[in-house]
Short mmCIF file of C-alpha atoms (C1' of nucleotides) in Angstrom, two decimals:
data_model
loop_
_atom_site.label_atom_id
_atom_site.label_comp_id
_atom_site.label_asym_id
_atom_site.label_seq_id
_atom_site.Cartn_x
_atom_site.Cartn_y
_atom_site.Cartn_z
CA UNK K 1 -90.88 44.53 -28.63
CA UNK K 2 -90.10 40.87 -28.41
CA UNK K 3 -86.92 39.57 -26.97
CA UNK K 4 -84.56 40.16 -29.26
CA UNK K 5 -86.68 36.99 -31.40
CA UNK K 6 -83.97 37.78 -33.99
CA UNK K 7 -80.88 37.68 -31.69
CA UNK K 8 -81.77 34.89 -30.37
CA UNK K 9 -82.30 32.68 -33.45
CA UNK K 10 -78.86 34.32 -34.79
CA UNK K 11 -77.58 33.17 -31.43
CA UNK K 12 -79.05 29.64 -32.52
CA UNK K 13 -77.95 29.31 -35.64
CA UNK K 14 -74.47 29.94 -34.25
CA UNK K 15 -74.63 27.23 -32.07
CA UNK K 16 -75.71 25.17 -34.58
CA UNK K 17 -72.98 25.74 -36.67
CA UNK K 18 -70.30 25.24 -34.49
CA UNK K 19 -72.02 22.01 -33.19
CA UNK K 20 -72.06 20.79 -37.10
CA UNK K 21 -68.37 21.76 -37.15
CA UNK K 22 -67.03 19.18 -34.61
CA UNK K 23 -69.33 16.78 -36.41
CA UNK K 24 -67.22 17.49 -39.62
CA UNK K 25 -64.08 17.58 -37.67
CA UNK K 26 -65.30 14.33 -36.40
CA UNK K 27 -65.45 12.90 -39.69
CA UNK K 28 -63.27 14.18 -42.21
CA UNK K 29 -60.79 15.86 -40.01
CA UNK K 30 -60.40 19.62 -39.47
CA UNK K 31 -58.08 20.05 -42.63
CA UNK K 32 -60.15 18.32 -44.65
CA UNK K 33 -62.81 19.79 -43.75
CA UNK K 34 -64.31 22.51 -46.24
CA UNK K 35 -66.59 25.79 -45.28
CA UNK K 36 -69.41 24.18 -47.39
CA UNK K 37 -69.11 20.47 -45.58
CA UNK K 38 -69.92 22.22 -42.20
CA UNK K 39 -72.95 24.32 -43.46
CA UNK K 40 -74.33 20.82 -45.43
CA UNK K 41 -73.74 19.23 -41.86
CA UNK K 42 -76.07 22.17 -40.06
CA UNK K 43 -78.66 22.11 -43.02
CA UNK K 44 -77.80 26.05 -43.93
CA UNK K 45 -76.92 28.20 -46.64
CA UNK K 46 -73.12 28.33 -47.55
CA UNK K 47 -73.59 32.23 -47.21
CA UNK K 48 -74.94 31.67 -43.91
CA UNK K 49 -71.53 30.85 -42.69
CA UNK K 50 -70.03 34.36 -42.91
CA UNK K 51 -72.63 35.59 -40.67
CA UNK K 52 -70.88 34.23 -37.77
CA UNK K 53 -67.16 33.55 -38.59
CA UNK K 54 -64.57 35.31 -40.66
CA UNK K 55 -62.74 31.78 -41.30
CA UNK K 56 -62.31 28.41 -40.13
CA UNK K 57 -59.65 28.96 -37.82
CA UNK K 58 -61.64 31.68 -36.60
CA UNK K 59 -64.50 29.38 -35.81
CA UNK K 60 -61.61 27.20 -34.17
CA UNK K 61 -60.46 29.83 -31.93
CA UNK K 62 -64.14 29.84 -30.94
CA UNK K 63 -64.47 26.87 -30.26
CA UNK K 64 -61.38 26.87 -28.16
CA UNK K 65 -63.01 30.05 -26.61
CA UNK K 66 -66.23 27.73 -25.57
CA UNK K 67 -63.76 25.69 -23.69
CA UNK K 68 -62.13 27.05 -21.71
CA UNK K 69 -64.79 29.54 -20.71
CA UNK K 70 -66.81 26.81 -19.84
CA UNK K 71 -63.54 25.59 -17.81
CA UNK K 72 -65.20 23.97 -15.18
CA UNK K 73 -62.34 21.66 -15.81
CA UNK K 74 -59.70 24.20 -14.52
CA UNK K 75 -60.94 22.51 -11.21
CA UNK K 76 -57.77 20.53 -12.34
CA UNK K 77 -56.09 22.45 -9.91
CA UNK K 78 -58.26 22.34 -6.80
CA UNK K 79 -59.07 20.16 -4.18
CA UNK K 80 -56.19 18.04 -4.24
CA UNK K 81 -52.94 17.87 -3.54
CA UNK K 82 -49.65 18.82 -6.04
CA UNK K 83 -47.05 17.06 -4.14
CA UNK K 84 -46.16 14.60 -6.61
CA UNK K 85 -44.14 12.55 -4.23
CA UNK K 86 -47.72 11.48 -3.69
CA UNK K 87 -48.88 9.03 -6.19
CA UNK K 88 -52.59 9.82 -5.11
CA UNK K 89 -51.28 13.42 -6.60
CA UNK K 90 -50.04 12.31 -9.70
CA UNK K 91 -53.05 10.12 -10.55
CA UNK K 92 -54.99 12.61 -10.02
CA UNK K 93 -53.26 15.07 -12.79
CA UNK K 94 -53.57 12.24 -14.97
CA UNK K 95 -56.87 11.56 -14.58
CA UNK K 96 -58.12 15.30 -15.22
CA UNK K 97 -56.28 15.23 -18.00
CA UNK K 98 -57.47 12.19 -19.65
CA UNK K 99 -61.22 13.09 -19.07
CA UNK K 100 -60.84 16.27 -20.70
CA UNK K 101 -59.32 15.26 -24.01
CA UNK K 102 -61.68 12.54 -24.56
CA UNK K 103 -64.15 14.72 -23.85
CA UNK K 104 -62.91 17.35 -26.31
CA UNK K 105 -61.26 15.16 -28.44
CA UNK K 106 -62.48 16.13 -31.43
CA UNK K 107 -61.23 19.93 -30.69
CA UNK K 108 -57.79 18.90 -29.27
CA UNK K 109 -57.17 17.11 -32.57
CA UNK K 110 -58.09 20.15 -34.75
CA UNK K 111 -56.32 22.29 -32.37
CA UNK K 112 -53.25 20.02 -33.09
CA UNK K 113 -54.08 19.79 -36.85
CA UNK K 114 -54.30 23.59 -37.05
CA UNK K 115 -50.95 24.48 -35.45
CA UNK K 116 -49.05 22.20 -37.99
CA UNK K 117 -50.13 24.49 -40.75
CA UNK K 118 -50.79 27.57 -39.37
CA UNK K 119 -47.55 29.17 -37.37
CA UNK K 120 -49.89 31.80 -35.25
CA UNK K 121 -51.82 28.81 -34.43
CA UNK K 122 -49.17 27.17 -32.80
CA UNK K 123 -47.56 30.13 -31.30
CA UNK K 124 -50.53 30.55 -29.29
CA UNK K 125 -51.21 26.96 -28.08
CA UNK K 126 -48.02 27.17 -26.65
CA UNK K 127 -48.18 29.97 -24.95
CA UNK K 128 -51.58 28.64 -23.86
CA UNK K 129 -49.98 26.13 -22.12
CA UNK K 130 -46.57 27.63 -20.77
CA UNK K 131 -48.45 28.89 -17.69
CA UNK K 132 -49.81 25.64 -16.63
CA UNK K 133 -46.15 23.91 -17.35
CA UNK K 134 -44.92 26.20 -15.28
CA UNK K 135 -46.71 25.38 -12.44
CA UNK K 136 -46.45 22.01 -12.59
CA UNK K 137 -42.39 22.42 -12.88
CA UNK K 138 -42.82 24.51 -9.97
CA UNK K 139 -44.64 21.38 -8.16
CA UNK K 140 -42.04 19.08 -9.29
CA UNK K 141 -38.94 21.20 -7.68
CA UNK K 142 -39.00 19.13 -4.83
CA UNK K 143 -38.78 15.84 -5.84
CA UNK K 144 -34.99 14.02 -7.23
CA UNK K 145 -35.90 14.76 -10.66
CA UNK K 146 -34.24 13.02 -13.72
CA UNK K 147 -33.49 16.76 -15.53
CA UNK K 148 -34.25 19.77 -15.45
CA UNK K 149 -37.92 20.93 -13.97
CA UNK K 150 -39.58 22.65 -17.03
CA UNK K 151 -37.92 19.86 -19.36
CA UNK K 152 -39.64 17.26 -16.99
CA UNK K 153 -42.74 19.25 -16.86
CA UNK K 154 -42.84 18.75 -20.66
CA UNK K 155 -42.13 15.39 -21.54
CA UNK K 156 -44.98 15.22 -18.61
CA UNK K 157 -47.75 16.84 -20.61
CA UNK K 158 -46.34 15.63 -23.80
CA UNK K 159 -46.86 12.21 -22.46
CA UNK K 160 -49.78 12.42 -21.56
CA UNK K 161 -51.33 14.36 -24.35
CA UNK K 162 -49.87 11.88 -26.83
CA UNK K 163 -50.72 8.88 -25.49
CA UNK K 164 -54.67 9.95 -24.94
CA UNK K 165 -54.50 11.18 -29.08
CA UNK K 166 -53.08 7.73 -29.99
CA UNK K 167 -55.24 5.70 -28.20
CA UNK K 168 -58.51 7.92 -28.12
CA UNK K 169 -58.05 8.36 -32.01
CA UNK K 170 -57.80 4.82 -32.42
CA UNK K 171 -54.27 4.75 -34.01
CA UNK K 172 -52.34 2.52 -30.83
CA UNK K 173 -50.98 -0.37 -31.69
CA UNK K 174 -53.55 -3.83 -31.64
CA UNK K 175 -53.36 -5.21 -27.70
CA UNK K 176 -56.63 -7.65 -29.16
CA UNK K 177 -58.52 -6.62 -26.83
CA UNK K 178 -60.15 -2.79 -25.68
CA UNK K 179 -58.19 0.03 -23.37
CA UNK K 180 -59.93 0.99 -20.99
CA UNK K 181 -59.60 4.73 -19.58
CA UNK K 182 -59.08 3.20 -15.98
CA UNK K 183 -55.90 0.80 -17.42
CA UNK K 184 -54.26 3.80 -19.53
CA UNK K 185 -54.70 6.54 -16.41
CA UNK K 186 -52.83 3.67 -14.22
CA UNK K 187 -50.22 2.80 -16.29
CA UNK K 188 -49.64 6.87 -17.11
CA UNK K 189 -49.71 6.99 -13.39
CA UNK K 190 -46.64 4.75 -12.89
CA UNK K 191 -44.63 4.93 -15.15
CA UNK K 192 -44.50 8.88 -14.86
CA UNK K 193 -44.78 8.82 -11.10
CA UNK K 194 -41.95 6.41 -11.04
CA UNK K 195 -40.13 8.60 -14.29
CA UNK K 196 -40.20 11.90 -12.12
CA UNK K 197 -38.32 10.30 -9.11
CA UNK K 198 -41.20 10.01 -6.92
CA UNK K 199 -41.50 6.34 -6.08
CA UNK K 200 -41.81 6.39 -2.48
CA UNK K 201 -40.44 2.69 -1.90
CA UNK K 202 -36.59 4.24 -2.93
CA UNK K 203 -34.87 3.11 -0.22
CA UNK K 204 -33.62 5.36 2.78
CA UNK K 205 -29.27 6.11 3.22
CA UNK N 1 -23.35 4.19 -76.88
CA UNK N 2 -22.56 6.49 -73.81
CA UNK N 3 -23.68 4.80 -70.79
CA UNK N 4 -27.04 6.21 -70.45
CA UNK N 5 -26.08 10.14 -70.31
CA UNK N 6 -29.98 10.55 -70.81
CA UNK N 7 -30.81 8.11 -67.05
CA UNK N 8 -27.95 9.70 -65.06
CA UNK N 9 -29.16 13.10 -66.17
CA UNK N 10 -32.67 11.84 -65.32
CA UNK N 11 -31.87 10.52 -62.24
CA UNK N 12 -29.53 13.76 -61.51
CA UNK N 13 -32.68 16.27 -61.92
CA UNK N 14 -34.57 13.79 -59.54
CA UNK N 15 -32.21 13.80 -56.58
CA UNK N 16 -32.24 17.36 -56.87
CA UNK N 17 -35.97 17.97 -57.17
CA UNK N 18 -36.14 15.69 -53.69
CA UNK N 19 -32.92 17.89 -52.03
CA UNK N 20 -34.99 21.22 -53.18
CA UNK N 21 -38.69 19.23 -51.73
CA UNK N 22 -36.96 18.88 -48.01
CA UNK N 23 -35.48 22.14 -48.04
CA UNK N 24 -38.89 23.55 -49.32
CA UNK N 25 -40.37 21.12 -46.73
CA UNK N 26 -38.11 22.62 -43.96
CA UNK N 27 -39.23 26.36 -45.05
CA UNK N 28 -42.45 25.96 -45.54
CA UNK N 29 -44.02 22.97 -43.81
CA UNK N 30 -45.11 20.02 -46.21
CA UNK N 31 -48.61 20.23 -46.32
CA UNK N 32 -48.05 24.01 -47.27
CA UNK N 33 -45.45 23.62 -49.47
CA UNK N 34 -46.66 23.40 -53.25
CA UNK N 35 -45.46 21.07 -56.47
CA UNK N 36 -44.24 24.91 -57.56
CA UNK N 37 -42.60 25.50 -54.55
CA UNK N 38 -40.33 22.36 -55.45
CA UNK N 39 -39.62 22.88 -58.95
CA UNK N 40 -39.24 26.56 -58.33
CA UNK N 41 -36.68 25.67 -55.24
CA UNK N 42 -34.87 23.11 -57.87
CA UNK N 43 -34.78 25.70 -61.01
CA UNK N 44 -36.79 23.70 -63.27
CA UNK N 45 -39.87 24.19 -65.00
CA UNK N 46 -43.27 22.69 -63.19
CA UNK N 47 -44.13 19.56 -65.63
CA UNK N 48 -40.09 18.60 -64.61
CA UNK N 49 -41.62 17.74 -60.92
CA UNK N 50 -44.44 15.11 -62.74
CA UNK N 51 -41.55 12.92 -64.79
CA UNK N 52 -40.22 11.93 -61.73
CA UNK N 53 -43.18 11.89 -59.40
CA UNK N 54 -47.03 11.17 -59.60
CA UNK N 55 -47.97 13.50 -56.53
CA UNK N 56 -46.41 15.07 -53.42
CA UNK N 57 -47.60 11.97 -51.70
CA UNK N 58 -45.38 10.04 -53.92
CA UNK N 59 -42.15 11.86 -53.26
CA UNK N 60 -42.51 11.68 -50.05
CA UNK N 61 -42.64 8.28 -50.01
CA UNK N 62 -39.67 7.79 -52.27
CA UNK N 63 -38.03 10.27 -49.37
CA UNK N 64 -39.30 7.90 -46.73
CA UNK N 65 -37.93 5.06 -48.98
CA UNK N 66 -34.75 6.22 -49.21
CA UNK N 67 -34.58 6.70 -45.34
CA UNK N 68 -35.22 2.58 -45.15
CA UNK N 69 -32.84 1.64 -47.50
CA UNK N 70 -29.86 3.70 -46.28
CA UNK N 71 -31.01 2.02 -43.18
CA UNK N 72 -27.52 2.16 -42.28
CA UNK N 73 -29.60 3.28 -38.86
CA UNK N 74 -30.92 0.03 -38.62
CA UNK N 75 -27.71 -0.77 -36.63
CA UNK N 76 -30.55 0.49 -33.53
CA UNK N 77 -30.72 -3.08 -32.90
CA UNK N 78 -27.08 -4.39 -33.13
CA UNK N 79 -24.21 -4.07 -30.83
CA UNK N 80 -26.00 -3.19 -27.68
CA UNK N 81 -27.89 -5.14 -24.84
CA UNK N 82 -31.62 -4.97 -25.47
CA UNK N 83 -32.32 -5.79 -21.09
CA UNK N 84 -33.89 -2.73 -20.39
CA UNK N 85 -32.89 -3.20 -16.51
CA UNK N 86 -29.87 -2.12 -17.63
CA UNK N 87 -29.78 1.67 -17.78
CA UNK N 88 -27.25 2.05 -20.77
CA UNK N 89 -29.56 -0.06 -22.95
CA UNK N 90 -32.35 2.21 -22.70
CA UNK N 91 -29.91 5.03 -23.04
CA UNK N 92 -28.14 3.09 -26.06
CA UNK N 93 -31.94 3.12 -27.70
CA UNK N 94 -33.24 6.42 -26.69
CA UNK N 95 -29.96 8.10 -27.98
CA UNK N 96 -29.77 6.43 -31.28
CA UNK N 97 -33.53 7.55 -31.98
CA UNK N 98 -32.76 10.59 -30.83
CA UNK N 99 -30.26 11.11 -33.71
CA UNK N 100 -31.86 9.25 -36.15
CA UNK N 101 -34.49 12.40 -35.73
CA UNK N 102 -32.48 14.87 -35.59
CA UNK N 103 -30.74 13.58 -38.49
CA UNK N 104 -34.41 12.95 -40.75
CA UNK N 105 -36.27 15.91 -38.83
CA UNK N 106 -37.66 17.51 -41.74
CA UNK N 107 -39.30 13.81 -42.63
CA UNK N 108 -40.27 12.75 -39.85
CA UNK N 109 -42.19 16.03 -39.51
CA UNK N 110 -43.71 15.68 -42.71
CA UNK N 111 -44.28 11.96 -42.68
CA UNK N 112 -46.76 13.21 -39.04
CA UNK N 113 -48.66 16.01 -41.00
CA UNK N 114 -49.37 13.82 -44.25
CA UNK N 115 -50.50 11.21 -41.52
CA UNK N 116 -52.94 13.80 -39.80
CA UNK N 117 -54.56 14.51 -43.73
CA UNK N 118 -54.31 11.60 -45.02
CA UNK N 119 -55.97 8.18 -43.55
CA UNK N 120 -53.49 5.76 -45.96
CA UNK N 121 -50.62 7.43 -45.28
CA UNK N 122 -51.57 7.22 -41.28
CA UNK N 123 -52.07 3.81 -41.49
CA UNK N 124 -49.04 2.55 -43.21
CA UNK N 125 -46.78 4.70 -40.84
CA UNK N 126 -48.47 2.67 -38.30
CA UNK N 127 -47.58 -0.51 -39.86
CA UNK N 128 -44.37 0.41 -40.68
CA UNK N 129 -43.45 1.13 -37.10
CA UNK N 130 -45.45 -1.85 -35.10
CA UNK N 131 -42.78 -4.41 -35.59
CA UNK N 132 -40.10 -2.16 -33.90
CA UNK N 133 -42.53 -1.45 -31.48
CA UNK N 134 -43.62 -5.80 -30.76
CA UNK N 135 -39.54 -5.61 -30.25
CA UNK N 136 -39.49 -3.47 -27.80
CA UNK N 137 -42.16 -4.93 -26.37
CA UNK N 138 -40.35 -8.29 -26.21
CA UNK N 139 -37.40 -7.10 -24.40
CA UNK N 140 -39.73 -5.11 -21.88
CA UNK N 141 -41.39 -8.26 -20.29
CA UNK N 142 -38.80 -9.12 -18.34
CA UNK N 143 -39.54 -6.05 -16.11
CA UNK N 144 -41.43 -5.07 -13.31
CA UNK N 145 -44.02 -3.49 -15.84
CA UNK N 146 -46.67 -0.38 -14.97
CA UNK N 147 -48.66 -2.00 -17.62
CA UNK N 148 -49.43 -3.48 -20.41
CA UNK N 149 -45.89 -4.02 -22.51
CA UNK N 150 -47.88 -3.24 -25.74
CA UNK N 151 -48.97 0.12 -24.46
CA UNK N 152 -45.44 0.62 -22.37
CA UNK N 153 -44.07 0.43 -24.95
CA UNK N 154 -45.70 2.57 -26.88
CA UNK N 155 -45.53 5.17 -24.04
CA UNK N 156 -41.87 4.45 -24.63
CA UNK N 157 -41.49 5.45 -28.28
CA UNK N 158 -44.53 7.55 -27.60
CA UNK N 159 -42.32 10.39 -25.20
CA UNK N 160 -39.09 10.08 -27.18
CA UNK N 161 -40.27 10.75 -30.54
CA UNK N 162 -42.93 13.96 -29.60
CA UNK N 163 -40.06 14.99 -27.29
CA UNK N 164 -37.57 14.87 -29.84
CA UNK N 165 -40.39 16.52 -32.72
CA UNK N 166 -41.38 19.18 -30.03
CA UNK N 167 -37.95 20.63 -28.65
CA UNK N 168 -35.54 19.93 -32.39
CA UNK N 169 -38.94 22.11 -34.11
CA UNK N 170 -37.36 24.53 -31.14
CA UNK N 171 -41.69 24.44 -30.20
CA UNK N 172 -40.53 23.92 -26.76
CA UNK N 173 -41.13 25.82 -23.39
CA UNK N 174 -38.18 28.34 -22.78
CA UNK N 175 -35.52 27.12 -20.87
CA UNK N 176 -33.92 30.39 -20.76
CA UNK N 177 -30.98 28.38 -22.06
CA UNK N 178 -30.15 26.30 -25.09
CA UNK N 179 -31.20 22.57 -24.63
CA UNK N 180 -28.14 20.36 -25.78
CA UNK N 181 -28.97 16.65 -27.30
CA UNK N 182 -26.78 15.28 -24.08
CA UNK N 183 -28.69 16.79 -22.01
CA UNK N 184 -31.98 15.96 -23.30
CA UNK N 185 -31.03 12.00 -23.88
CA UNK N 186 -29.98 11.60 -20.61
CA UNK N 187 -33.21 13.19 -18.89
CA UNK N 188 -35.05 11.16 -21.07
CA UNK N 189 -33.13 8.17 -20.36
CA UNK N 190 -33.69 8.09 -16.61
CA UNK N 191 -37.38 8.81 -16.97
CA UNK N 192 -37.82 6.37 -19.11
CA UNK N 193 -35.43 3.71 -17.38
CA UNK N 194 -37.53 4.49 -13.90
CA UNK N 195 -41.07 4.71 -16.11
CA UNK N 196 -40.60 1.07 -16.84
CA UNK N 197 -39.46 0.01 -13.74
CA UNK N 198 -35.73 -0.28 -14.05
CA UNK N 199 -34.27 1.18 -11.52
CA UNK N 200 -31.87 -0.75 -10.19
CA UNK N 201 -31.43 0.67 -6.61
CA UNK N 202 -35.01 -0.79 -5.93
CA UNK N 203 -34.95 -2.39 -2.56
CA UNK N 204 -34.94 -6.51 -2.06
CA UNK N 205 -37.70 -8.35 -0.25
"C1'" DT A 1 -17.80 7.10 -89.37
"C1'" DG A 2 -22.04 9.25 -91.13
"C1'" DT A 3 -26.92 10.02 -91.86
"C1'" DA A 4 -31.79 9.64 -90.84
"C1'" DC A 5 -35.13 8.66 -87.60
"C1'" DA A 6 -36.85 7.59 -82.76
"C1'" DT A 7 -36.97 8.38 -78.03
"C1'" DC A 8 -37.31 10.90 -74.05
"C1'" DA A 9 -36.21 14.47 -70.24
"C1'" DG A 10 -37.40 18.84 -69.73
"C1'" DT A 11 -40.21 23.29 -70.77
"C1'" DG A 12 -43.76 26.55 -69.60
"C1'" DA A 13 -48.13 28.21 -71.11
"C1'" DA A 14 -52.84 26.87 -70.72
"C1'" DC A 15 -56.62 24.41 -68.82
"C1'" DG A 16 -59.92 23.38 -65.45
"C1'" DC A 17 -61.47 22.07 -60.92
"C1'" DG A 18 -62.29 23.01 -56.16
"C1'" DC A 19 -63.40 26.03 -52.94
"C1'" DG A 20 -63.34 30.41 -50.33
"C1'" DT A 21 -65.78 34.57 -50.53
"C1'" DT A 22 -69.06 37.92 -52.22
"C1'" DC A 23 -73.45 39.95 -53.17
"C1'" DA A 24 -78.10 41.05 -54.83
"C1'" DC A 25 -82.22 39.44 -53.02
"C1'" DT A 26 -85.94 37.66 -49.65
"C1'" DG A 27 -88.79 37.64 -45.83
"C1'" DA A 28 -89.17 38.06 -41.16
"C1'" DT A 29 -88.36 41.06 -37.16
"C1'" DG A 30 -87.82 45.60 -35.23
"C1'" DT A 31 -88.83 50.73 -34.95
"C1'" DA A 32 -91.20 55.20 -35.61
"C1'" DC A 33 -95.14 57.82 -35.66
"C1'" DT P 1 -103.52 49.09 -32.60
"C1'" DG P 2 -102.12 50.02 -37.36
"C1'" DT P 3 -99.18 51.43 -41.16
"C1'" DA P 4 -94.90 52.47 -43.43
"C1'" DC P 5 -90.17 52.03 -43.43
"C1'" DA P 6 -85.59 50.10 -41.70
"C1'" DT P 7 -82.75 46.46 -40.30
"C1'" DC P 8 -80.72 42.20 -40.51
"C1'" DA P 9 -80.15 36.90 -40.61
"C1'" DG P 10 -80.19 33.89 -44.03
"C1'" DT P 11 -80.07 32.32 -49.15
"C1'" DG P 12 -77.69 30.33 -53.03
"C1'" DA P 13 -75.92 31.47 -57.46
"C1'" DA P 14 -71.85 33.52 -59.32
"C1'" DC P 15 -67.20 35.08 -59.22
"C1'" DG P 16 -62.40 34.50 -59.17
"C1'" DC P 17 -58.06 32.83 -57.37
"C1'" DG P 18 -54.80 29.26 -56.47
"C1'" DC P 19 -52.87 25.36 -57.85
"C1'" DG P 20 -52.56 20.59 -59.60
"C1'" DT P 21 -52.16 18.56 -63.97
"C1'" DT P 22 -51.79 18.31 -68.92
"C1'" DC P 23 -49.77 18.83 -73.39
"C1'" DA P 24 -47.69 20.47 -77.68
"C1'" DC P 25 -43.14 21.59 -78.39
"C1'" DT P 26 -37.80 21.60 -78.13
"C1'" DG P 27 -33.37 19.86 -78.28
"C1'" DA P 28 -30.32 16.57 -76.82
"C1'" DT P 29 -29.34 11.61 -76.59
"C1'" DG P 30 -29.89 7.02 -78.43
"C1'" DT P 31 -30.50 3.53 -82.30
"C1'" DA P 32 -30.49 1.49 -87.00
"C1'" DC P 33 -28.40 0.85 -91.16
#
DNA sequence: TGTACATCAGTGAACGCGCGTTCACTGATGTAC
DNA sequence: TGTACATCAGTGAACGCGCGTTCACTGATGTAC
């Protein structure tokens, strides 16, 4: 018997639809984006489609799946430090962060997209993310914050997040000439690191 | 003649067909909510909804119309210091938008997912906001910038508005507590004030 | 003031398009003997 | 190794639902004389 020839293709085929996906995402935006506009993309039948997902958002979720599976990017919280007195530290956060949703753009924005229409959507993002606000809140305790930690910790990410969708979607305002990744992760840097109380020229009693 | 029974009837079964579309809106989220939804919300008949509006699209924009004209909100820039070295002018602006969301949530919410569907709409939101947002660029250069004042400022309107959308959609992390507007304009305030290097207890040189 | 006709907001059933989903069929791969 | 049957990924036409949009009709308001 051969090695599973037929899994294998199957397994293909998969992969080739999800990779036609984010191209459609890409283009028309994941609402907008019909079951037949993804299969057209990968060259298949619409049938085909069923094969491998129940639904869009399923195919989503999958996505989402790849991701974080993959998570070689969860080395976002290794081999540095979290005391975000330290500036160093606070680039650092940024930094990751920046790099991973223009890497995953396209899937951040669907993500996003999804959870405006769909409630379970959202329900899960968030709770996708409560663990890692959590932890940094808990990394911020030590510093003279302006509020309360998880509150902080929020407008933190939100910042963040935000700022890399405007710009990395193309939708910031016209500075006439281009951002470059190394100008926004500064600026992040300083303005939060300053926001969260940890500017570390304050001066002494 | 009676003056124009027939118009203020008209213009009667409109105002109440946009009252029933933001309550729908609210319920249901506008790119879920349906021209049936609407009519059915307002008692009246479907074809009612298309005498008074071309398209969803449409009303909203009437809605967002009517938000600029009452403009009464406007006052943002009038009666307050704009030097954003001064903590109680960033606290005078943050607070006022603060309201002005709370106040238009269900808008503002659907004026962001008609943006994420629809390129136009996207595009003149962004339009319609980059003059506020060359203001507050204006009265930023003064300070001891992190950046760019273009993209400060941007950061700027950038944290208050998804913090404001994130924790008034009650989408926020759990605080174990309610989250009062005081409290959440003055956290924001001294982030902000610090982000854009305010602070006023900076040391000399 | 009264009468005859015109206009127009509002009605709700019907139409039709777009698209998600199904399904009978094909041909290649896998299994049994 | 060969033959006969079973399985299954993939196909694409067809089905059917949801919903936006239209339209003939109604009755009240407006206009002309």
């Amino acid at each position: 018997m051969a090695v599973g020839v037929r899994r294998q293709q199957a397994a293909q085929t998969e992969a080739e639809l999800k990779a036609a996906a984010v191209r459609a995402f890409d283009r028309l935006g994941y609402l907008n984006t019909k079951i037949t506009d993804i299969t057209a993309e990968a060259g298949r039948a619409t049938g085909s489609f069923y094969t491998h997902f129940a639904s869009k958002e399923a195919l989503l979720e999958a996505l989402l799946a790849d991701l974080l599976t993959k998570g070689d990017e969860s080395a976002l919280t290794e081999g540095h430090s979290d005391d975000f007195r330290d500036r160093d530290a606070v680039r650092f956060h940024v930094a990751a962060f920046w790099t991973f949703y223009r890497r995953h753009r396209t899937i951040m924005v669907a993500l996003q997209q999804a959870s405006t229409v769909d409630t379970a959507f959202a329900r899960r993002s968030q709770e996708m993310l409560e663990p890692d606000l959590r932890h940094i809140a808990d990394h911020l305790r030590g510093l003279d914050l302006p509020g309360d930690p998880l509150l902080v910790a929020s407008i933190f990410t939100t910042v963040i997040s935000q700022t890399a969708a405007t710009w990395l979607a193309g939708n910031g305002p016209d500075l006439g000439r281009e951002l470059s990744d190394d100008e926004a992760i500064e600026t992040l840097t300083s303005f939060i690191h300053a926001g969260i109380g940890g500017a570390p020229d304050r001066p002494g009693p």
